[in-house]
PDB file of C-alpha atoms in Angstrom:
ATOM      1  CA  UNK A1031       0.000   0.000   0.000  1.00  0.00           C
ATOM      2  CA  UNK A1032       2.791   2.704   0.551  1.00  0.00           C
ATOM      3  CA  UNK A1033       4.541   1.583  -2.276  1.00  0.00           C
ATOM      4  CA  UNK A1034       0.998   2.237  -3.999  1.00  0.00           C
ATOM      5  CA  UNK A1035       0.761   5.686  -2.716  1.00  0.00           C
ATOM      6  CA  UNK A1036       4.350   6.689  -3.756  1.00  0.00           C
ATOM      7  CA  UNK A1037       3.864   5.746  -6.948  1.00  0.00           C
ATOM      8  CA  UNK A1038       0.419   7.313  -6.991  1.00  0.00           C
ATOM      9  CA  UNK A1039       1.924  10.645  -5.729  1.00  0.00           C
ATOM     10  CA  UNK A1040       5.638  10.314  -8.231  1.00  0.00           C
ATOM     11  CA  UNK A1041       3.071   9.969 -11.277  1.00  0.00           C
ATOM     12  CA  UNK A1042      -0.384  11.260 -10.600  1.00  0.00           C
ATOM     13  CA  UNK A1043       0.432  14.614  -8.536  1.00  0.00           C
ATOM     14  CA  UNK A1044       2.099  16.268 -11.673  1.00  0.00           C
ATOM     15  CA  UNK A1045      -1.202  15.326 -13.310  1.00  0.00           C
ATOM     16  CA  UNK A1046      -3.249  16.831 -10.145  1.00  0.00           C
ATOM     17  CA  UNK A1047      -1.380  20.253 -10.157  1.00  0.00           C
ATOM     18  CA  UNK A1048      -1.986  21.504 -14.176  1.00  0.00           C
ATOM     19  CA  UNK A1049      -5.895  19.649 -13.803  1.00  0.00           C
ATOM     20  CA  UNK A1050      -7.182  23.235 -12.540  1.00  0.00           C
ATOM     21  CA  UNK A1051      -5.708  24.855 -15.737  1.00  0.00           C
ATOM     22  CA  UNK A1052      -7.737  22.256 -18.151  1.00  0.00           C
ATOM     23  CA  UNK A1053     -10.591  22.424 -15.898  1.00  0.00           C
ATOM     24  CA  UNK A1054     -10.697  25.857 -16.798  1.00  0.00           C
ATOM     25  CA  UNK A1055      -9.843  25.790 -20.065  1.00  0.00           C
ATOM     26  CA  UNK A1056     -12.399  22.870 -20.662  1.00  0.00           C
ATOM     27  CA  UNK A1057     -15.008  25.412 -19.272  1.00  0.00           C
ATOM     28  CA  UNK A1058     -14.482  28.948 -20.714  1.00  0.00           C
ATOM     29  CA  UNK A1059     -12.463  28.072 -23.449  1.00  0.00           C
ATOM     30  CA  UNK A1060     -13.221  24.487 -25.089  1.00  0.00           C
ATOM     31  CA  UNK A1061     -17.356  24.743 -24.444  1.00  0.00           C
ATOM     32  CA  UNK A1062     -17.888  28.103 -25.429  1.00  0.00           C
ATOM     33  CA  UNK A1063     -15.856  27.060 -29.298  1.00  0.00           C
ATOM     34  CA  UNK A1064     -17.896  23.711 -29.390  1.00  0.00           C
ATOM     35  CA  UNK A1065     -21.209  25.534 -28.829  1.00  0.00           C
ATOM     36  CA  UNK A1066     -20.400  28.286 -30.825  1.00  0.00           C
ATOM     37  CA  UNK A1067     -20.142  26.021 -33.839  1.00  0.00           C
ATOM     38  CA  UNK A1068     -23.249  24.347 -32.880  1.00  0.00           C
ATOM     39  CA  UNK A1069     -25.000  27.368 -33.124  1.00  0.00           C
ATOM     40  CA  UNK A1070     -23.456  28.385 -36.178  1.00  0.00           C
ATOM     41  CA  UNK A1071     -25.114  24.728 -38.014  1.00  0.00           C
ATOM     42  CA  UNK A1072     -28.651  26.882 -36.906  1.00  0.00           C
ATOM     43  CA  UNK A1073     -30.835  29.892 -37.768  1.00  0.00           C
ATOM     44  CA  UNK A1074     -30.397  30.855 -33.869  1.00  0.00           C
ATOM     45  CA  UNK A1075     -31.753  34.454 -33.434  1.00  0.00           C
ATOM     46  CA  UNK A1076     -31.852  35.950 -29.810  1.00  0.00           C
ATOM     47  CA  UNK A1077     -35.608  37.151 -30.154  1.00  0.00           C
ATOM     48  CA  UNK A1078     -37.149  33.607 -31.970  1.00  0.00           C
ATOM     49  CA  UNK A1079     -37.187  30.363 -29.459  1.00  0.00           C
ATOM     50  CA  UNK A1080     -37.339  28.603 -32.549  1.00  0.00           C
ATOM     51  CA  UNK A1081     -33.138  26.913 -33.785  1.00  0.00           C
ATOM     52  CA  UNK A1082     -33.710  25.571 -37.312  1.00  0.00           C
ATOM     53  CA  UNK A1083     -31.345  23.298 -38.336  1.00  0.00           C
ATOM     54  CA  UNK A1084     -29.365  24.749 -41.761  1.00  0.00           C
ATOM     55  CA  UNK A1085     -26.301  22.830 -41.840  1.00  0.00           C
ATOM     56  CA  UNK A1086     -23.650  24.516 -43.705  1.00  0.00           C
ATOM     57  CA  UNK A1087     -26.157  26.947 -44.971  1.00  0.00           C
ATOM     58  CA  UNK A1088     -24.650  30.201 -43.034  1.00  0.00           C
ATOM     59  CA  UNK A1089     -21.228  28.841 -43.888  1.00  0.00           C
ATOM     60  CA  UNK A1090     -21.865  29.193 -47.779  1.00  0.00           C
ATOM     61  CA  UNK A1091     -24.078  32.276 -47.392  1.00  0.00           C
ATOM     62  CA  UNK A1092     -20.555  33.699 -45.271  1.00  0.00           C
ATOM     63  CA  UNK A1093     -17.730  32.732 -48.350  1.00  0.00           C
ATOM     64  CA  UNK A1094     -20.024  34.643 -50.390  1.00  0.00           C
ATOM     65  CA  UNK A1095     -20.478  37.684 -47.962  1.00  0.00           C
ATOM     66  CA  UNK A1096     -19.104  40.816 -49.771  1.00  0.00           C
ATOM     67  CA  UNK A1097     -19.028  42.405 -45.730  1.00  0.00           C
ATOM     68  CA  UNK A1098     -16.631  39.772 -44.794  1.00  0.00           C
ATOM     69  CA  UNK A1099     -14.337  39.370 -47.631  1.00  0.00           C
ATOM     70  CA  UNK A1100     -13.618  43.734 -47.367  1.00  0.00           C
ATOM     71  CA  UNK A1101     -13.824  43.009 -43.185  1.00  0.00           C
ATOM     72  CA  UNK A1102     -11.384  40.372 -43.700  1.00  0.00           C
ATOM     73  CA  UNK A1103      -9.489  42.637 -46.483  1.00  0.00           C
ATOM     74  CA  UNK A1104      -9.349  45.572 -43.909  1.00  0.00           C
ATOM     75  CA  UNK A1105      -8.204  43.391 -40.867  1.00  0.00           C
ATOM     76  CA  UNK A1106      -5.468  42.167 -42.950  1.00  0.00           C
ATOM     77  CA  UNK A1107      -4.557  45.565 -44.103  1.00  0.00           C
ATOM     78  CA  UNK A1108      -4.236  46.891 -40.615  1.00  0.00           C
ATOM     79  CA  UNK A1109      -2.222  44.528 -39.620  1.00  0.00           C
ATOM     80  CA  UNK A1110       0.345  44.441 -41.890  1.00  0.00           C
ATOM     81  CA  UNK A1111       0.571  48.213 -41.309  1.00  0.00           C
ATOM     82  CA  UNK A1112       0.686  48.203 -37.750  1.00  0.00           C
ATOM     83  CA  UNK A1113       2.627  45.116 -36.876  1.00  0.00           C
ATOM     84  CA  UNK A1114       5.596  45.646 -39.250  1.00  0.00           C
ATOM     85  CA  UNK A1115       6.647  49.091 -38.121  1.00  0.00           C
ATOM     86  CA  UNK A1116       5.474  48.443 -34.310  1.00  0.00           C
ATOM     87  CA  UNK A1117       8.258  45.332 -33.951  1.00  0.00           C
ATOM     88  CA  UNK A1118      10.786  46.977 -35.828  1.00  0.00           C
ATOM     89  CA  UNK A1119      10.646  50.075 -33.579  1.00  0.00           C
ATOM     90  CA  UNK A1120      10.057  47.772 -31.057  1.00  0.00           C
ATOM     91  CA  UNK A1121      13.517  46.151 -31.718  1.00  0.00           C
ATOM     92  CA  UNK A1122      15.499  50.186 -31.715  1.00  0.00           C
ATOM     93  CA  UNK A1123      13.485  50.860 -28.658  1.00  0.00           C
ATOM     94  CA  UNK A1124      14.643  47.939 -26.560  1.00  0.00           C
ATOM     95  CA  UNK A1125      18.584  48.351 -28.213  1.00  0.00           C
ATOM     96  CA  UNK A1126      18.248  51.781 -27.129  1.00  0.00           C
ATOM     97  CA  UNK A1127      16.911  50.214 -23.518  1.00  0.00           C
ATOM     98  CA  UNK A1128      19.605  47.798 -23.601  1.00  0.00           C
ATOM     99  CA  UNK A1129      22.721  50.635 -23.127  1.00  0.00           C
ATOM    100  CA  UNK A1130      24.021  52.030 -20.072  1.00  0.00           C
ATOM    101  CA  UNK A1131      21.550  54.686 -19.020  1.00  0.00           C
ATOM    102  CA  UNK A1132      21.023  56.805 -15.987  1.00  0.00           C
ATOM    103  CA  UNK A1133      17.688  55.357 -14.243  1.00  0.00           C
ATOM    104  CA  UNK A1134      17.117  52.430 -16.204  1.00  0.00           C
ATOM    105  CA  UNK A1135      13.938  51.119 -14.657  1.00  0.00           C
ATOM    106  CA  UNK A1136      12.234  54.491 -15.079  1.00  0.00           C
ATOM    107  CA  UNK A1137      12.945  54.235 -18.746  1.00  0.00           C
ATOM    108  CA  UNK A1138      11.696  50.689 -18.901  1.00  0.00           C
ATOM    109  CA  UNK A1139       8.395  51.598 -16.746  1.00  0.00           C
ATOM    110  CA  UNK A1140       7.842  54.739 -18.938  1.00  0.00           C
ATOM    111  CA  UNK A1141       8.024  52.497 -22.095  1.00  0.00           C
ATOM    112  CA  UNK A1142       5.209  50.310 -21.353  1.00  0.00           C
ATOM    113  CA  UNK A1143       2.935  52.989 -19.840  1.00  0.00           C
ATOM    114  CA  UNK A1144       1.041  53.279 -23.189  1.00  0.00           C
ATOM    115  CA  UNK A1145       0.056  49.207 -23.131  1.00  0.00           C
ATOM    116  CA  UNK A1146      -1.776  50.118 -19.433  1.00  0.00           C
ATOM    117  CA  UNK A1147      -3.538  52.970 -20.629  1.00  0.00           C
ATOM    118  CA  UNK A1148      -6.943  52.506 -21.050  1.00  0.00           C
ATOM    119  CA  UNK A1149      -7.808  51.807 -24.989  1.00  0.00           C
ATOM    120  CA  UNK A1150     -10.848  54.155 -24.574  1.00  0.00           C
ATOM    121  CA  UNK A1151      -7.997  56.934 -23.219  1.00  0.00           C
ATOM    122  CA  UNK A1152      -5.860  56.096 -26.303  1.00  0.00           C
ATOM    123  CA  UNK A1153      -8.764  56.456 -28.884  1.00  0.00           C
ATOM    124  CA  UNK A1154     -10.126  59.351 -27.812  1.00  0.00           C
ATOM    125  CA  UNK A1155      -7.115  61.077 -28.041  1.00  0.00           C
ATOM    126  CA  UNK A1156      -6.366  59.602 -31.437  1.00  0.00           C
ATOM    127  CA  UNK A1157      -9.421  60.837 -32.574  1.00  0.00           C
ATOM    128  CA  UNK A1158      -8.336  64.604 -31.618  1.00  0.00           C
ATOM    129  CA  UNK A1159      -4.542  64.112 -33.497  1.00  0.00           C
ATOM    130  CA  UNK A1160      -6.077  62.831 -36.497  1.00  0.00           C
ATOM    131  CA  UNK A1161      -9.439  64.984 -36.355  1.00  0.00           C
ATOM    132  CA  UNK A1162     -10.350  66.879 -39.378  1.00  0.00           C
ATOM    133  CA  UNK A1163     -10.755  70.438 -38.521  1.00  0.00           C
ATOM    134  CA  UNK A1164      -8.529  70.716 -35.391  1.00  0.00           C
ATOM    135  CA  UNK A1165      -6.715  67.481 -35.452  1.00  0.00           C
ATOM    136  CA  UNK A1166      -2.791  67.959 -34.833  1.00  0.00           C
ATOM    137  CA  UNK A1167      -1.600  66.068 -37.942  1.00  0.00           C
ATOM    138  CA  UNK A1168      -3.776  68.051 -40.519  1.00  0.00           C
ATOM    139  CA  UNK A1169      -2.376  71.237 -38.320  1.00  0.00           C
ATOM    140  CA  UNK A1170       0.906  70.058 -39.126  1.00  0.00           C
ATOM    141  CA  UNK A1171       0.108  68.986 -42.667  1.00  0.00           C
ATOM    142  CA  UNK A1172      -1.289  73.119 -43.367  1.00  0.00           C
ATOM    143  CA  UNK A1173       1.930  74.643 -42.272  1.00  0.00           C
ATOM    144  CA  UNK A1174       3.670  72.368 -44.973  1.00  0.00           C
ATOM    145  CA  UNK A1175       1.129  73.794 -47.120  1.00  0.00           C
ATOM    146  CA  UNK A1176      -0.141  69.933 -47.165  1.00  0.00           C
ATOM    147  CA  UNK A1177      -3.714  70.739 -47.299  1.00  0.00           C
ATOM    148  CA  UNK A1178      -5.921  68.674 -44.451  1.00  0.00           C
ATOM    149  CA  UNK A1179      -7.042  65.268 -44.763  1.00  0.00           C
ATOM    150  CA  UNK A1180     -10.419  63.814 -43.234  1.00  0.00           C
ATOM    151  CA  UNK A1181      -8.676  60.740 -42.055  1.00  0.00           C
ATOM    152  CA  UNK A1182     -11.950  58.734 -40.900  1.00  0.00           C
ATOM    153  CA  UNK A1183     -13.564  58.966 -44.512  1.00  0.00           C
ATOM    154  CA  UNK A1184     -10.747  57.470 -46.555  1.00  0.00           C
ATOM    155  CA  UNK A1185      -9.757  53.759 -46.200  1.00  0.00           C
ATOM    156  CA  UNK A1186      -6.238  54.424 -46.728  1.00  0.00           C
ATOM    157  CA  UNK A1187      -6.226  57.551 -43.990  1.00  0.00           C
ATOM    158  CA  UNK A1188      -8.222  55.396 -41.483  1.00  0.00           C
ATOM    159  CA  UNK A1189      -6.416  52.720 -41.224  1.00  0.00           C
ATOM    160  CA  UNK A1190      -3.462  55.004 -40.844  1.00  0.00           C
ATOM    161  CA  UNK A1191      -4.986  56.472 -38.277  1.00  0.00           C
ATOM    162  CA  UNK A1192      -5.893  53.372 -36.537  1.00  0.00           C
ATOM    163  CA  UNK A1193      -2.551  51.115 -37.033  1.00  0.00           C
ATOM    164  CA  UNK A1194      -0.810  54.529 -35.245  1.00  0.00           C
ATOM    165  CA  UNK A1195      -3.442  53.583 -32.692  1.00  0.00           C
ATOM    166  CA  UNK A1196      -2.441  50.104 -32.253  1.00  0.00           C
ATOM    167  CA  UNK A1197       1.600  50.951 -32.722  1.00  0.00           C
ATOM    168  CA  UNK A1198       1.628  53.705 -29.699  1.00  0.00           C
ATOM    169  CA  UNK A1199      -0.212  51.235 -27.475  1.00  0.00           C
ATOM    170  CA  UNK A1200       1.844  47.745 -28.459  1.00  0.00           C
ATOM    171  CA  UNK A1201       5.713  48.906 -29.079  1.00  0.00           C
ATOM    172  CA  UNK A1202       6.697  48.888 -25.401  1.00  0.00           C
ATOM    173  CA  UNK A1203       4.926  45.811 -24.703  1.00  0.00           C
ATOM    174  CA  UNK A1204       6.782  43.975 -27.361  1.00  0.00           C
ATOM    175  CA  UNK A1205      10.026  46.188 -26.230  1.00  0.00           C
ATOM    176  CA  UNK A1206      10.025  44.978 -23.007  1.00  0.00           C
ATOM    177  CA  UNK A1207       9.726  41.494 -24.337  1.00  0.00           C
ATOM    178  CA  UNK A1208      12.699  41.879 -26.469  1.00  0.00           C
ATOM    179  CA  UNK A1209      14.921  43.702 -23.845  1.00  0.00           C
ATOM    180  CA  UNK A1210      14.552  40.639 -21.311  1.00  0.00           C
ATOM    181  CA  UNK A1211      15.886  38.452 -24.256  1.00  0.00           C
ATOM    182  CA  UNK A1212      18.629  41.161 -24.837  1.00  0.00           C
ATOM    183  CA  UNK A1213      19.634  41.066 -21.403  1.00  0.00           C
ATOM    184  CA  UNK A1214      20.748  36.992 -21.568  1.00  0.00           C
ATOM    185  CA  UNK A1215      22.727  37.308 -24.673  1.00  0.00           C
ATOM    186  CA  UNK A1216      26.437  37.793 -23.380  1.00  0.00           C
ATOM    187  CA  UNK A1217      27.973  40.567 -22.639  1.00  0.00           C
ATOM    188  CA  UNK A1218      31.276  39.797 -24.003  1.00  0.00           C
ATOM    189  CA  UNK A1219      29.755  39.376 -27.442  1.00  0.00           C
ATOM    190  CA  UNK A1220      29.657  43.539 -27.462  1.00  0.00           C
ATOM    191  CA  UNK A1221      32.578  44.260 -26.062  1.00  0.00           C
ATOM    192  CA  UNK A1222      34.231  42.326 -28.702  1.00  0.00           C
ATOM    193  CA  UNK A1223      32.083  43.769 -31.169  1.00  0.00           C
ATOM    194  CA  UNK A1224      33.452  47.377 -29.593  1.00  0.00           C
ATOM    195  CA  UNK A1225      36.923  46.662 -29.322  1.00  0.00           C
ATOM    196  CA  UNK A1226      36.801  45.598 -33.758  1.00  0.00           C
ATOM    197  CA  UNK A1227      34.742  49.391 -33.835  1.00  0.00           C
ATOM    198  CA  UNK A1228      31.375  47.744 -34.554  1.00  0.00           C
ATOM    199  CA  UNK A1229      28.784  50.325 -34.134  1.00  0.00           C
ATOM    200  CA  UNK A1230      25.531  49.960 -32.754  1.00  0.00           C
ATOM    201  CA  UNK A1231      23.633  49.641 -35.506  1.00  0.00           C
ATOM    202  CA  UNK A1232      26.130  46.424 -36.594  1.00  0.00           C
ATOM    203  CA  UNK A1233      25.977  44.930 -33.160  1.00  0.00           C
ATOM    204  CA  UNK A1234      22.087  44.935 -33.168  1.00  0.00           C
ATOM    205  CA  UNK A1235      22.487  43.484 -36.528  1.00  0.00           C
ATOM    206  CA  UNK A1236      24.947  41.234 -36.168  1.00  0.00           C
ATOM    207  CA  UNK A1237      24.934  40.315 -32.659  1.00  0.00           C
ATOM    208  CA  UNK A1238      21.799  41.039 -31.389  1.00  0.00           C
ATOM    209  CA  UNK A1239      18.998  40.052 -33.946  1.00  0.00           C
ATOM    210  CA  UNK A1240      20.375  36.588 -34.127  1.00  0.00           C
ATOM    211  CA  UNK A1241      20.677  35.841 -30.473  1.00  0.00           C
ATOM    212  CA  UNK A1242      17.075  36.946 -29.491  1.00  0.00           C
ATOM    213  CA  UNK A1243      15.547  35.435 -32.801  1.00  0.00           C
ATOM    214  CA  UNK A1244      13.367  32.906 -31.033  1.00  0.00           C
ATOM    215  CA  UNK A1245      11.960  35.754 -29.000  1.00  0.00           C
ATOM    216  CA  UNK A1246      11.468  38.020 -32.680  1.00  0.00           C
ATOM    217  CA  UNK A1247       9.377  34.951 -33.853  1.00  0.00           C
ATOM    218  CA  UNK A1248       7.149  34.468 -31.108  1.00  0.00           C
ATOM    219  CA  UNK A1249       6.057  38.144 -30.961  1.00  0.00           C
ATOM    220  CA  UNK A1250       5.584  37.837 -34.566  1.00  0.00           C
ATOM    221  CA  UNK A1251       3.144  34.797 -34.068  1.00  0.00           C
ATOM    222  CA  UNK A1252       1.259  36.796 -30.765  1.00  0.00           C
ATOM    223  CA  UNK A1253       1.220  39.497 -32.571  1.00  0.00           C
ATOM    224  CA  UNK A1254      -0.321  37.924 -35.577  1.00  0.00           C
ATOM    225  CA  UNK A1255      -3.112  36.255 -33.049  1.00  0.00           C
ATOM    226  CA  UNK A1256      -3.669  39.950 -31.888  1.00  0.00           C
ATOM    227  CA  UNK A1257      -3.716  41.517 -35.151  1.00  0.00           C
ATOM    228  CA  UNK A1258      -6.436  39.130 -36.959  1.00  0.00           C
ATOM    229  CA  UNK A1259      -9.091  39.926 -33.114  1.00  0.00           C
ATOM    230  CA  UNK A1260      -8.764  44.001 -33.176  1.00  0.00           C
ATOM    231  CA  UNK A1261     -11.717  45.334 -32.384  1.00  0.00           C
ATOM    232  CA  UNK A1262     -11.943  48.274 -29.346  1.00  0.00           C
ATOM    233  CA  UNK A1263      -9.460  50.813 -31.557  1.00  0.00           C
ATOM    234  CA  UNK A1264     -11.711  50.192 -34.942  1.00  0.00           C
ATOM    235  CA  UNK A1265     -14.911  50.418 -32.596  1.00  0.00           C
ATOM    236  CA  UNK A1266     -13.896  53.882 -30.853  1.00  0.00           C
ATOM    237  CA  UNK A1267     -11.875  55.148 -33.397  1.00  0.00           C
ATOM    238  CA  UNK A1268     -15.520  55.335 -35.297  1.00  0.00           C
ATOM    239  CA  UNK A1269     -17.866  56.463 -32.021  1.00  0.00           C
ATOM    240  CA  UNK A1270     -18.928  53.232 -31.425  1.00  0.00           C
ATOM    241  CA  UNK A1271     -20.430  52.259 -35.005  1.00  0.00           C
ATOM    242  CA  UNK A1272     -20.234  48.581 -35.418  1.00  0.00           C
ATOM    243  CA  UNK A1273     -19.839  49.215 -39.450  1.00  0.00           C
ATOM    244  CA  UNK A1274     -16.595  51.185 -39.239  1.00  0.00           C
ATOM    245  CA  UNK A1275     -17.138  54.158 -41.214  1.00  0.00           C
ATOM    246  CA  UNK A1276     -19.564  54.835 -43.087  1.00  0.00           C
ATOM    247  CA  UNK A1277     -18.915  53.039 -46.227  1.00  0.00           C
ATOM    248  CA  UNK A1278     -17.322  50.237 -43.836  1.00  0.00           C
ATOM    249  CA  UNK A1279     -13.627  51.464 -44.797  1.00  0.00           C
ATOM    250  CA  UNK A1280     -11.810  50.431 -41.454  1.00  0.00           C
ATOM    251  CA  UNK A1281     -14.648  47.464 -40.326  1.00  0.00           C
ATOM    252  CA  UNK A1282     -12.214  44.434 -39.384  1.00  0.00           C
ATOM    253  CA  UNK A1283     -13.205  40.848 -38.851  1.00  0.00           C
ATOM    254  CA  UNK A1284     -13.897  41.301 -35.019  1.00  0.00           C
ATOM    255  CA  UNK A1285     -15.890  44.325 -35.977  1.00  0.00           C
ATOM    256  CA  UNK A1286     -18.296  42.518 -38.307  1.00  0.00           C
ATOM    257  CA  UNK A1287     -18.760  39.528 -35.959  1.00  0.00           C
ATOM    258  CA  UNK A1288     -19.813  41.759 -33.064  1.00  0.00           C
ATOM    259  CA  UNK A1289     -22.013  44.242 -36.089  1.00  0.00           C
ATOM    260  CA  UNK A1290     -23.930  40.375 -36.931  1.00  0.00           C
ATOM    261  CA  UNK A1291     -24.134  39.484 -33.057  1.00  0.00           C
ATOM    262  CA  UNK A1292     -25.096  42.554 -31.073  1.00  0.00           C
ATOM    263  CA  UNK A1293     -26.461  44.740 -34.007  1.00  0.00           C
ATOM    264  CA  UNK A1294     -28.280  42.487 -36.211  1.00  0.00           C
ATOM    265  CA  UNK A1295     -28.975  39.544 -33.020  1.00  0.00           C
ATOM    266  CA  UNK A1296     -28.370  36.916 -35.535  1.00  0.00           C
ATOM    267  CA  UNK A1297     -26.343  34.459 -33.277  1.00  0.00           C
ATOM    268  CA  UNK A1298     -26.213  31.359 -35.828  1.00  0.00           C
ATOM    269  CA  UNK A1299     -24.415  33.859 -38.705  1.00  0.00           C
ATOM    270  CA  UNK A1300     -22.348  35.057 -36.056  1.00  0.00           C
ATOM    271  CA  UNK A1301     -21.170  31.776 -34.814  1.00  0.00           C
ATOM    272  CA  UNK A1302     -20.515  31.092 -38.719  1.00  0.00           C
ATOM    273  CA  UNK A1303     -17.999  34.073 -39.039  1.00  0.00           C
ATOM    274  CA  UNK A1304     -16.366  33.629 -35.555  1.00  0.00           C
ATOM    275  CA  UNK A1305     -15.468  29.936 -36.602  1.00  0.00           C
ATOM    276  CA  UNK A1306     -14.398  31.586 -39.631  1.00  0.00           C
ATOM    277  CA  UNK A1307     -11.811  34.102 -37.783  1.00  0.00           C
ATOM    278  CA  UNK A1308     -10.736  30.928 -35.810  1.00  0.00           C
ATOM    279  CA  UNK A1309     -10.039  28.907 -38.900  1.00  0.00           C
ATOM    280  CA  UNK A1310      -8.129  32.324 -40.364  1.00  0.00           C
ATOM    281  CA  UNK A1311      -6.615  32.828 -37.024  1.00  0.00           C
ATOM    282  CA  UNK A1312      -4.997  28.852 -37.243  1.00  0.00           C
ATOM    283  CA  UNK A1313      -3.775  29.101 -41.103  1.00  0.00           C
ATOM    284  CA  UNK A1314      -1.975  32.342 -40.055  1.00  0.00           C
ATOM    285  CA  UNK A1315      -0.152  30.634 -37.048  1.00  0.00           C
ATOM    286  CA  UNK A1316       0.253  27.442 -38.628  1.00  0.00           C
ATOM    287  CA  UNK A1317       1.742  29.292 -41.461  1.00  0.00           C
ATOM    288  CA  UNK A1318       4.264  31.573 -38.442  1.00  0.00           C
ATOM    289  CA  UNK A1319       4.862  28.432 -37.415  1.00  0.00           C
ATOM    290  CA  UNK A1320       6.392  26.332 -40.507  1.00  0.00           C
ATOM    291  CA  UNK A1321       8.040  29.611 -41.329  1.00  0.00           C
ATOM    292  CA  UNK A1322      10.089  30.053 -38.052  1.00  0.00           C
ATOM    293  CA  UNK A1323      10.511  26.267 -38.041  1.00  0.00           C
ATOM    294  CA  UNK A1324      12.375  26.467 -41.228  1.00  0.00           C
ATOM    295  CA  UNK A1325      14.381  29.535 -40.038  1.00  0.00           C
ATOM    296  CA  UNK A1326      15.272  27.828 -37.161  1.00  0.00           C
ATOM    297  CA  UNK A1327      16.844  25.111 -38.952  1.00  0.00           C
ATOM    298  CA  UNK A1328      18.567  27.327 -40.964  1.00  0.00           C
TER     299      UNK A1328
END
């Protein structure tokens, strides 16, 4: 019997501690996705008690959705314009982090102030930078003799405006990230580096970038996740319209979902497009992830 119980306790307690984190999982993660695409195999809307079975009826009616191929377009474009430039300054930012400076950990603190400001903070003073007839950029723009842009009407401008939204608020995050990865490469890398007169744009290049690669590919892939579910800067950024702009110019996938589920109250086509943004969501990281597998054989 003790023999039993040590073997019980060598081989089952590892299983006992991470249970709570399945349980958990199973319950508000798991479920909700298996419901969800339950729901989205019925013509489920919040005011009828009535769920008629349609199969893959919402499915085809989605692939064929003008709205979600331009949400999906949008989404796509965003993110490519705020992800690229928001890890490369990310990168400068944590180099920059990574010297000697006077008060470090102020520095460090200051840099990811923006990421604990509160998104409805950041877009309402977005919205005054990039406003039309008082905003600071189109003040800036007239004394270049620029002219002023209305940067919510255009899809171009608003998307601008919005992927500025989402770079202020995300490059310390992913600065911080990369300066605790800095901080285990050696130090006698860059004092070698020094001593042949590498500057510091060659030692980030040459020294730095491929030490902390790893930690480069897993923002990319979290901030791929991130980029494909932004919804509160879209949402603000056009006072709370679901459509994003008025000829739907900066609507993103998230955007539409919650426009079909809390505008419209048609759960089932909801359900459709949210298994949709999962699927999209699971290409894009499988695709991150046979990408940095190969460059991490190379």
């Amino acid at each position: 019997m003790k023999n039993f119980l040590y073997r019980m306790d060598l081989k089952g307690s590892p299983y006992l501690y991470i249970a709570p984190f399945f349980l958990v999982f199973a319950a508000f993660g798991l479920f909700p996705l298996v419901y969800t695409g339950w729901v989205s195999l019925h013509d489920w809307e919040l005011i009828s008690d009535d769920h008629t079975w349609v199969g893959f009826a919402n499915y085809t009616k989605l692939f064929g959705d003008t709205y979600f191929w331009n949400a999906l377009w949008n989404t796509l474009s965003i993110w490519v314009m705020s992800t690229i430039p928001q890890l490369l300054m990310a990168l400068v930012l944590a180099h920059v982090l990574n010297q000697r400076l006077r008060a470090p950990t102020f520095w460090r603190m200051t840099a990811l102030l923006p990421n604990i400001t509160s998104v409805a903070a950041v877009a309402l003073i977005f919205a005054q930078i990039f406003g039309r007839d008082y905003g600071l950029v189109n003040y800036l723009l007239g004394v270049f003799g620029l002219g002023h842009i209305d940067w919510q009407s255009g899809t171009a401008s608003s998307q601008i405006a919005i992927s500025a939204m989402i770079i202020w608020r995300w490059t310390g995050n992913n600065a911080l990230i990369y300066l605790a990865a800095m901080q285990a490469v050696p130090r006698d890398l860059y004092a070698a580096a020094s001593l042949d007169g590498a500057s510091s744009f060659q030692q980030l290049t040459k020294i730095t970038i491929p030490a902390i690669r790893p930690t480069i590919l897993f923002t990319v892939i979290i901030s791929t996740i991130g980029g494909m579910q932004v919804l509160a800067e879209p949402l603000l950024f056009g006072g709370a319209s679901p459509t994003g702009g008025s000829d739907r110019q900066f609507q993103t996938l998230s955007l539409y979902l919650y426009e079909v589920g809390f505008s419209r109250f048609d759960f089932g086509y909801a359900s459709t497009a949210a298994w949709a943004m999962f699927g999209i969501i699971v290409i894009a990281a499988l695709i991150n992830y046979l990408i940095t597998s190969r460059l991490r054989r190379s």
